[in-house]
Coordinates of C-alpha atoms and ligand atoms in Angstrom, one line a residue:
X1 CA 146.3 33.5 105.0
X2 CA 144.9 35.1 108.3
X3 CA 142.7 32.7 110.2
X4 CA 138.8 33.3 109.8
X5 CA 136.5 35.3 111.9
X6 CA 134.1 33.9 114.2
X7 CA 130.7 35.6 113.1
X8 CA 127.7 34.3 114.0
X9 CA 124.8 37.1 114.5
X10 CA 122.4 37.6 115.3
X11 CA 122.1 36.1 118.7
X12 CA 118.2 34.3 119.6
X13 CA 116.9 37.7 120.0
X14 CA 117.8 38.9 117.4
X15 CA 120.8 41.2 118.6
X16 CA 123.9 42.2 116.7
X17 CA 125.8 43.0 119.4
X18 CA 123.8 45.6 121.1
X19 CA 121.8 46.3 117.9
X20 CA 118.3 45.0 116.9
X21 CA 116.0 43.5 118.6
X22 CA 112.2 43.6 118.5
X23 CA 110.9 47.1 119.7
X24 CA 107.3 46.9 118.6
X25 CA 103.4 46.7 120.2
X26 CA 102.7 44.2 122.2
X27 CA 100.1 42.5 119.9
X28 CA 102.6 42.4 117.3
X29 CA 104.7 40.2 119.6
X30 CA 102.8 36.5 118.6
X31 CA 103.0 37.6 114.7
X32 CA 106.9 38.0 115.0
X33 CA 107.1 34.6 116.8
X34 CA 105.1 32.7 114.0
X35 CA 106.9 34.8 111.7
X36 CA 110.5 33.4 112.9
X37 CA 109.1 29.8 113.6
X38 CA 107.7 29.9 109.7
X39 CA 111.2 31.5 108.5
X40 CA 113.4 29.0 110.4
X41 CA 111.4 26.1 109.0
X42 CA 111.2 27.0 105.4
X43 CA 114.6 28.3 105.1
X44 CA 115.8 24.7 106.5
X45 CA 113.3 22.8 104.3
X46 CA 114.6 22.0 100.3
X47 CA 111.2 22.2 99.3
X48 CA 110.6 25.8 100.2
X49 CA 114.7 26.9 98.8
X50 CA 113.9 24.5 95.4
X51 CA 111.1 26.8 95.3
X52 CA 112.9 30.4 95.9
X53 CA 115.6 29.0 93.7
X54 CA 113.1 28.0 90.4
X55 CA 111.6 31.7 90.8
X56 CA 115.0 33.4 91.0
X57 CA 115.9 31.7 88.3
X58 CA 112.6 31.8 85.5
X59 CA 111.6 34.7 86.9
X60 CA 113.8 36.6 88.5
X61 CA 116.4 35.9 85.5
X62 CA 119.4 34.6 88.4
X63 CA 122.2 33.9 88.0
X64 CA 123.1 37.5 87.5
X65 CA 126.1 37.9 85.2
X66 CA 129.4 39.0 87.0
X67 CA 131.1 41.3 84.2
X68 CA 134.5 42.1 83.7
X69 CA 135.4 46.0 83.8
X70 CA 138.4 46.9 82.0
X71 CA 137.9 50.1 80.8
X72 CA 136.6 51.2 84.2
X73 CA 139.6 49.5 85.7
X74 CA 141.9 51.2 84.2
X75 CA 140.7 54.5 84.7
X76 CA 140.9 53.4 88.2
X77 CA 143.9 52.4 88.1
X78 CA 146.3 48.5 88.9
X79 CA 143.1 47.2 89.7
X80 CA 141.0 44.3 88.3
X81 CA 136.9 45.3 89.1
X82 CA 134.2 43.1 88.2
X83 CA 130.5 44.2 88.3
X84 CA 127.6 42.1 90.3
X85 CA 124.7 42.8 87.5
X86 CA 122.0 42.9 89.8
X87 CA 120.4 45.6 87.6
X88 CA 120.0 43.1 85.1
X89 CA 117.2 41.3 87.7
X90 CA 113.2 41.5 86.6
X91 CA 112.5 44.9 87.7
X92 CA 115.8 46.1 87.7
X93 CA 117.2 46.2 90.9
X94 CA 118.2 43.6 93.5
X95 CA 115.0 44.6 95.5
X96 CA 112.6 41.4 93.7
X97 CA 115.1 38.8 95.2
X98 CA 113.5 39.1 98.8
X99 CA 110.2 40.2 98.1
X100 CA 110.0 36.5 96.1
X101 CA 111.3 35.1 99.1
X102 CA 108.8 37.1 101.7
X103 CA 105.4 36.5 99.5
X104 CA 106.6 32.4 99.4
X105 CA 106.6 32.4 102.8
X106 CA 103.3 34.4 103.2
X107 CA 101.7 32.1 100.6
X108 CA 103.1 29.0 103.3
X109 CA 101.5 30.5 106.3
X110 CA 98.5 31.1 104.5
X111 CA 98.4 35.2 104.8
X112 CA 95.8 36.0 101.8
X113 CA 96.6 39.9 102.7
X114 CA 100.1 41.5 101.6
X115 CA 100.8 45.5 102.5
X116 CA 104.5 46.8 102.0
X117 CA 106.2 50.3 102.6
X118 CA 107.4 52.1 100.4
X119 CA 110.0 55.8 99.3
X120 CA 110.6 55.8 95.8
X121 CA 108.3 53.0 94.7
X122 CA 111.4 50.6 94.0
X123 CA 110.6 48.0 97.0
X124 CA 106.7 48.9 96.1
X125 CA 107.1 47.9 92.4
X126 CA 109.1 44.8 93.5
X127 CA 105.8 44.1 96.5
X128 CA 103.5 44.2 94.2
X129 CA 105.1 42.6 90.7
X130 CA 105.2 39.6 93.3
X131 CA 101.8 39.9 94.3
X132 CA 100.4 40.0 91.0
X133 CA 102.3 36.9 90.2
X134 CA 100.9 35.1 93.1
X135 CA 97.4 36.5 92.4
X136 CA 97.5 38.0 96.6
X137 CA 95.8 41.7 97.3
X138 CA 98.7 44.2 98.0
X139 CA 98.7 47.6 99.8
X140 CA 101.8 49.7 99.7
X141 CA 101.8 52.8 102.2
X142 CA 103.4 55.9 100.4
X143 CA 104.1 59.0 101.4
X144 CA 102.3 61.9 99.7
X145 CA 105.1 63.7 99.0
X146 CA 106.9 60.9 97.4
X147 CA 103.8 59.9 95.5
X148 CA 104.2 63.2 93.7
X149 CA 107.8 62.8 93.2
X150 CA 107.6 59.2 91.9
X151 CA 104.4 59.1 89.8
X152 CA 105.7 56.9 87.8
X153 CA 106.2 54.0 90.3
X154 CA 102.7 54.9 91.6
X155 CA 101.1 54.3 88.1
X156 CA 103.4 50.7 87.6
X157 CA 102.5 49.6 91.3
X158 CA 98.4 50.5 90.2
X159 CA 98.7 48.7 86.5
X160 CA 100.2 45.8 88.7
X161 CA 97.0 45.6 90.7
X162 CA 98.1 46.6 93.9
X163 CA 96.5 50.0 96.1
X164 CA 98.8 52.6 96.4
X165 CA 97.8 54.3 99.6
X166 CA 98.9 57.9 100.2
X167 CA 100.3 58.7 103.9
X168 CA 99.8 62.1 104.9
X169 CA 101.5 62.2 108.0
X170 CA 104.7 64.3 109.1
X171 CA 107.2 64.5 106.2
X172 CA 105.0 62.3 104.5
X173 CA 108.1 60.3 103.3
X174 CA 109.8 56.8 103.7
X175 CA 109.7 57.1 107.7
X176 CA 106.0 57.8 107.7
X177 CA 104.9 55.3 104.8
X178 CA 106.7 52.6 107.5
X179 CA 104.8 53.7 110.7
X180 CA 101.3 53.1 108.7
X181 CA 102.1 49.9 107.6
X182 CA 102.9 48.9 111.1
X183 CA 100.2 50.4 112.3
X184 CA 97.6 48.4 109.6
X185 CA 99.5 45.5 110.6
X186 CA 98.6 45.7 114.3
X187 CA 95.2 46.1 113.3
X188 CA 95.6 43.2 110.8
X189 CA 97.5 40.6 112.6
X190 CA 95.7 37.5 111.3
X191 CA 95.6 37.2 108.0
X192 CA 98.5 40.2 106.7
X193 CA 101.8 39.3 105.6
X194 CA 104.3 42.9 106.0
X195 CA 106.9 42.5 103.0
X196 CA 110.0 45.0 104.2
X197 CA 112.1 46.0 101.6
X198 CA 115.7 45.9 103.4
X199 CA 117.5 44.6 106.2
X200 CA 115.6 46.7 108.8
X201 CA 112.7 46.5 111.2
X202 CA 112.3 44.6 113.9
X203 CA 113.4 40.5 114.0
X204 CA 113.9 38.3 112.3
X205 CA 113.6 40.9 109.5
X206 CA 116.8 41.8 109.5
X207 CA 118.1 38.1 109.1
X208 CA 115.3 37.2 106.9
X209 CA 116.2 39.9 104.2
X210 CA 119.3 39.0 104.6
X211 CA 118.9 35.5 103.6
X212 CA 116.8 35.8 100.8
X213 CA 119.8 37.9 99.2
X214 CA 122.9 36.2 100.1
X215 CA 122.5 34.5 96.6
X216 CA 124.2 37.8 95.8
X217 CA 127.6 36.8 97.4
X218 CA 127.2 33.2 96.9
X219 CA 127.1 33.4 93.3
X220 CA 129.3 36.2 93.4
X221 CA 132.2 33.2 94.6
X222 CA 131.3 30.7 92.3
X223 CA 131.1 33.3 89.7
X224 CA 134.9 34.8 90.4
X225 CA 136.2 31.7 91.2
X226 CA 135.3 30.7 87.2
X227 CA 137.0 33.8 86.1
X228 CA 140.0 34.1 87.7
X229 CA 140.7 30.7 89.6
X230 CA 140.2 32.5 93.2
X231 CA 136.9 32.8 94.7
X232 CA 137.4 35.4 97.0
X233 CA 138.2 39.1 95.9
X234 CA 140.3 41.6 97.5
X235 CA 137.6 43.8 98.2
X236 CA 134.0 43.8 97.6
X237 CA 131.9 47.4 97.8
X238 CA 128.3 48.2 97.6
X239 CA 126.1 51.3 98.5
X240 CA 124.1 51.4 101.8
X241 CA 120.5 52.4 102.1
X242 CA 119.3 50.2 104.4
X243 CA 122.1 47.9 104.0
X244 CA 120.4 44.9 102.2
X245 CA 122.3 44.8 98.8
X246 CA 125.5 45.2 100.6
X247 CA 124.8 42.3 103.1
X248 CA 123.7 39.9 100.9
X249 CA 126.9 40.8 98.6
X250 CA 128.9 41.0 102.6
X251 CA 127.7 37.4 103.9
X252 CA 129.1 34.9 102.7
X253 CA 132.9 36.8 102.6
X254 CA 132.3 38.2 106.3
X255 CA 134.5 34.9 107.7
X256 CA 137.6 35.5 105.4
X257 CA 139.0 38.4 106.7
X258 CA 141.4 39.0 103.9
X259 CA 138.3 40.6 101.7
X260 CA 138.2 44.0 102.8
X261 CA 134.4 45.0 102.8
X262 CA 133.5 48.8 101.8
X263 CA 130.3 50.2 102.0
X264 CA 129.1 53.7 100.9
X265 CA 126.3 56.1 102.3
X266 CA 124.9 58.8 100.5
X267 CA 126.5 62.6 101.5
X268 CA 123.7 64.4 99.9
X269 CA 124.8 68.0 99.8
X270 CA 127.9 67.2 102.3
X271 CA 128.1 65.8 106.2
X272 CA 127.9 69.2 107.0
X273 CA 124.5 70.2 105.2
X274 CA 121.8 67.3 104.1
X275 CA 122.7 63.9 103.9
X276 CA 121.7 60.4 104.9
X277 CA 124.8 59.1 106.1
X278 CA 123.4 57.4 109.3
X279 CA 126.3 55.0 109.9
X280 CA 129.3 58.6 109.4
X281 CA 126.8 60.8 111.7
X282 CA 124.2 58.7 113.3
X283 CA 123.8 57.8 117.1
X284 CA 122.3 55.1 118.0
X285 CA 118.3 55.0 118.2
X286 CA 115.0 52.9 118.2
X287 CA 113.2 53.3 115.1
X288 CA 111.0 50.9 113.3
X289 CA 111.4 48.2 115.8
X290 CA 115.2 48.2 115.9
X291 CA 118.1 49.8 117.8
X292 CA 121.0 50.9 115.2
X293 CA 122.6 54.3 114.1
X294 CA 120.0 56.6 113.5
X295 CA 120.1 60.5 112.2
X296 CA 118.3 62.6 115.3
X297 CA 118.8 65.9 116.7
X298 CA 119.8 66.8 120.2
X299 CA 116.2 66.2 121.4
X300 CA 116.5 62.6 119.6
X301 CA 114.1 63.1 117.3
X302 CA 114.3 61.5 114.2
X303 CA 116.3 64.0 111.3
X304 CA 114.7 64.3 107.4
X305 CA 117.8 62.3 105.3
X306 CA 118.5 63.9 102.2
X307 CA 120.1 62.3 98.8
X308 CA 119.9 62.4 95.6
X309 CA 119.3 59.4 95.1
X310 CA 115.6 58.1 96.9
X311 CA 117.0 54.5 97.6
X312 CA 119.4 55.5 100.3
X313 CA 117.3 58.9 101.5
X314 CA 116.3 57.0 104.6
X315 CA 117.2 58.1 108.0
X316 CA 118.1 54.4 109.3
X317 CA 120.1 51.9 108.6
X318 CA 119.9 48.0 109.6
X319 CA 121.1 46.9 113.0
X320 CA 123.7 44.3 111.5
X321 CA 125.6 47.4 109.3
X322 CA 126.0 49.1 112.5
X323 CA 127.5 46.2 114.5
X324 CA 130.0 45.5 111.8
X325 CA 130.8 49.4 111.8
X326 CA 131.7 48.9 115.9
X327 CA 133.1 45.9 114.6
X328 CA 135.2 47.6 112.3
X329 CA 135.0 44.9 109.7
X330 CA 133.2 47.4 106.9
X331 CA 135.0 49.9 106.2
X332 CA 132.2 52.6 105.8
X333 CA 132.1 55.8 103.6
X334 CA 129.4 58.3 102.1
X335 CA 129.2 60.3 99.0
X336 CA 127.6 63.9 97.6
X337 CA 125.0 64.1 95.3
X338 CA 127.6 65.4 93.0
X339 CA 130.2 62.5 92.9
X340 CA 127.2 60.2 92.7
X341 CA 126.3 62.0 89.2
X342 CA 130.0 61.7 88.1
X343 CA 129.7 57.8 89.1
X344 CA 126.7 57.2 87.0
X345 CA 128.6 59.2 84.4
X346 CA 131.9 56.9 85.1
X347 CA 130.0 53.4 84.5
X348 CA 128.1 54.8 81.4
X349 CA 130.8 56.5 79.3
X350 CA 133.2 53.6 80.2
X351 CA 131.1 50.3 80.5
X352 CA 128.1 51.0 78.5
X353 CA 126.0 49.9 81.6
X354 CA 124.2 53.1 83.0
X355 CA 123.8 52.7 86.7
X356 CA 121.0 53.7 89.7
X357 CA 121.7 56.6 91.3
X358 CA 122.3 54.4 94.6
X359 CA 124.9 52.5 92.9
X360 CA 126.5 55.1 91.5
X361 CA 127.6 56.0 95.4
X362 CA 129.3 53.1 95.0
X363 CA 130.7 53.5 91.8
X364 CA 132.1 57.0 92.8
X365 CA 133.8 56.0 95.7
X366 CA 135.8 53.4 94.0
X367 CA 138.4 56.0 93.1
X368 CA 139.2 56.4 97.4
X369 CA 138.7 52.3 97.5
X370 CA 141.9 51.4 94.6
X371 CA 144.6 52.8 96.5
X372 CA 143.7 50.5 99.6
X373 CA 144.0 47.4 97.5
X374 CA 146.7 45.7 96.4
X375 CA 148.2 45.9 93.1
X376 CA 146.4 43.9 90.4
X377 CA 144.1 43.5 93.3
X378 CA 140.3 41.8 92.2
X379 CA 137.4 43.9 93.1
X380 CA 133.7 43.9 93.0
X381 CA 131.2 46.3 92.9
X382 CA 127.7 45.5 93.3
X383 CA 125.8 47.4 90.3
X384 CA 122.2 46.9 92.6
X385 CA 120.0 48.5 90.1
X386 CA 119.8 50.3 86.5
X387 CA 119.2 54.0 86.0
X388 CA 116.0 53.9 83.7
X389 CA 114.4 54.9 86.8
X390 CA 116.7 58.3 87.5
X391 CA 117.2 59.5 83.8
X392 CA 114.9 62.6 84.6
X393 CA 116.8 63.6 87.7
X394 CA 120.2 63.1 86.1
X395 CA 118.8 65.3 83.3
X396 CA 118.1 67.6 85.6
X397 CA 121.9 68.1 87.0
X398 CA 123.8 67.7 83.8
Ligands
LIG1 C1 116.5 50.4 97.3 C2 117.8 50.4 96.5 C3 119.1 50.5 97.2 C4 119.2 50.7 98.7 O1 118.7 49.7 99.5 P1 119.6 48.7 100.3 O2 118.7 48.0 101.2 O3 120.6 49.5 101.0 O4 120.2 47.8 99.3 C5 120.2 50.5 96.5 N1 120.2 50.4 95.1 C6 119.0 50.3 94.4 C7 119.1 50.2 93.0 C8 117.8 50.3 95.1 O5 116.7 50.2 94.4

C-alpha cells in the first residue's frame, strides 16, 4: 500500500493553496471572526456534535443506507458499485445535513434571524425546513427567474413559514440571489445568521460545510467496511455543483491515496456551447468571497452557467475542489444534459431508485470511470438526491 498523503487544508486563513480566502466588506470582517471562533468551539465540544448527531439521526433519518448495485454493475461492467442513499435524507437530498448543522450553531450564538440563498429552491427548502423546526424567521433570496422556474419550491419554502424574496437583479439567478443575501447581511450583522448551501463563500464556509457533511464518507467506511471486509473502495465518485456532496463523500478517503477520487461537472449542451463546468473551463476568479475557478469571459466578467440540472447550474465552484484539481488528486470530468437524462434512465430501469438530475452526472459518467478501476474493483457513487423534484423536466426530454 502507497504511503498516505499529507493533507491538511485549509491553512488559518482559510486558503487551499492559493484558493479561498475571505474577500468580503469590511464590516462583515468581525461577523466571520465570531463566526470561525463559534465553529471551532462547537465542532470541538461533544455537546454541540451529540446534538448534530441526535438530529441527523431522528430527523434527518442518518445513517443513510449504502446499497449494493448489481444490476447496475454489471451493465457497467467487472465492477462492484455501491450507492451512498443520501436521497433517502428528510428532504431528499444531502442538502439538510449542513443546514441542521448551520441553524445549531446560529441557535448557540444566539442569532434569532436566519436568511439563506437560494437556485432551485433545494438549499432553500432545506433553510427553511430547519427553521421551522427551530421555530427561527427565515428569508431566502431567489432569483425571479428561478422563482418562476421552480414554483414549486417557492410554495414548500412559504408553507414552511419562511419569506421567499424575489431578486430582480442581473440574470436574476443563483449568482444574484447570493449577492442580496450578502448584501442584507452587511446591513444585518448583529442578530442574522447566513446559512450557505455548499462548500463556497468566503471562510470558514468552505470548512464549515464541509464538516457538517463528512458524515457522508465517514459512514460511507464503516458502512463498506461491513459489506465487504475493506473499508476503503477503489474509487469513490460524486457530481460537483458547488462541490459539497462530493467533499463530504472526498474527506475522510483524501489521505489514502489508493482511492481514486472522481468528480463530475455538468456539460450542459457541450464545453463548446452552454455549460457549467467551472473546474474543465474556468480560470481562476473572486466571487462570493472566495478565489477558485470561475466561468468569465475575456473581460473577467462572470459567465451565465447552463445545465440541465439547476443543482450544478452555478458559475463557481468551492475553493478546496479547485486546489485538489491543481493537486491532481480528483480526477475531474463533466457531462451533457443528454448523458445526464440517460443516467437517470440507467439507475431507474436498473436499480429501481430514480435519481436527481445532479446525480445522474454522476451516474452517467460511471461508464468512462469502470475501465480505470481494477477488475472486481469496489466503487461508490454518491446518489445526493431523488428525482421527485425533476420528473417534469425529464418529461419534458423523453
Ligand atoms: C444542490 C445539489 C447538488 C449540488 O450541490 P453540491 O454542493 O455540489 O453537492 C447535487 N445534488 C443534489 C441532489 C442537489 O440538490
Amino acid at each position: 500500500m502507497s504511503a498516505s498523503v499529507e493533507y491538511s487544508a485549509p491553512d488559518s486563513a482559510g486558503r487551499f493553496g492559493p484558493y479561498g480566502g475571505a474577500f468580503v466588506p469590511e464590516i462583515l470582517i468581525p461577523e466571520l471572526q465570531a463566526l470561525r471562533t463559534a465553529f471551532a468551539e462547537a465542532w470541538a465540544s461533544n455537546t454541540f456534535k451529540d446534538r448534530y448527531h441526535a438530529l441527523l439521526q431522528t430527523y434527518v433519518g442518518r445513517p443513510t443506507a449504502l446499497t449494493r448495485a448489481d444490476r447496475l454493475s454489471e451493465v457497467l461492467g467487472d465492477v462492484q458499485i455501491f450507492l451512498k442513499r443520501e436521497d433517502l435524507c428528510h428532504t431528499g437530498a444531502h442538502k439538510i445535513n449542513n443546514t441542521i448543522g448551520q441553524i445549531l450553531l446560529a441557535r448557540q450564538m444566539g442569532k434569532t434571524r436566519i436568511i439563506a440563498e437560494t437556485g432551485a429552491g433545494q438549499h432553500g427548502v432545506a433553510t427553511a425546513t430547519v427553521a421551522a423546526r427551530f421555530g427561527l424567521e427565515c428569508i431566502v433570496y431567489m432569483g425571479a427567474e428561478d422563482m418562476q422556474r421552480q414554483a414549486l419550491n417557492v410554495a414548500r419554502m412559504e408553507l414552511l413559514g419562511a419569506e421567499v424574496r424575489a431578486v430582480t437583479s442581473g440574470s436574476q439567478t443563483l449568482k444574484d440571489a447570493t449577492n442580496e443575501a450578502i448584501r442584507d447581511w452587511v446591513s444585518n450583522p448583529n442578530d442574522t445568521f447566513y446559512i450557505i448551501g455548499s462548500v463556497v463563500g468566503p471562510h470558514p464556509y468552505p470548512v464549515m460545510v464541509r464538516s457538517f457533511h463528512c458524515v457522508i464518507g465517514e459512514e460511507t467506511k464503516s458502512q463498506l467496511e461491513a459489506a465487504t471486509g475493506r473499508a476503503n473502495p477503489d474509487a469513490l465518485v460524486a457530481c460537483v455543483g458547488g462541490g459539497s456532496n462530493a467533499i463530504g463523500l472526498f474527506y475522510p478517503f483524501i489521505q489514502d491515496p489508493e482511492v481514486q477520487l472522481f468528480g463530475v461537472e455538468a456539460a450542459g449542451e457541450g464545453l463548446n456551447g452552454r455549460h457549467a463546468a467551472t473546474l474543465s473551463r474556468g480560470k481562476p476568479g473572486v466571487l462570493h468571497g472566495a478565489l477558485s475557478y470561475l466561468l468569465q469571459d475575456t473581460q473577467g466578467q462572470v459567465k451565465l452557467a447552463h445545465s440541465i440540472s439547476a443543482g450544478l447550474d452555478y458559475p463557481g465552484v468551492g475553493p478546496e475542489h479547485a486546489w485538489l484539481k491543481d493537486l491532481e488528486r480528483v480526477c475531474y470530468s463533466a457531462i451533457t444534459d443528454t448523458e445526464a437524462l440517460y443516467g437517470v434512465r440507467l439507475l431507474s430501469c436498473t436499480e429501481g431508485i430514480i435519481p436527481a438530475l445532479e446525480t445522474a452526472h454522476a451516474i452517467a459518467a460511471l461508464k468512462h470511470i469502470v475501465d480505470r478501476v481494477r477488475p472486481g474493483g469496489t466503487i461508490v457513487v454518491n446518489c445526493s438526491g431523488r428525482g421527485d423534484k425533476d420528473m417534469q423536466t425529464i418529461m419534458a426530454r423523453s
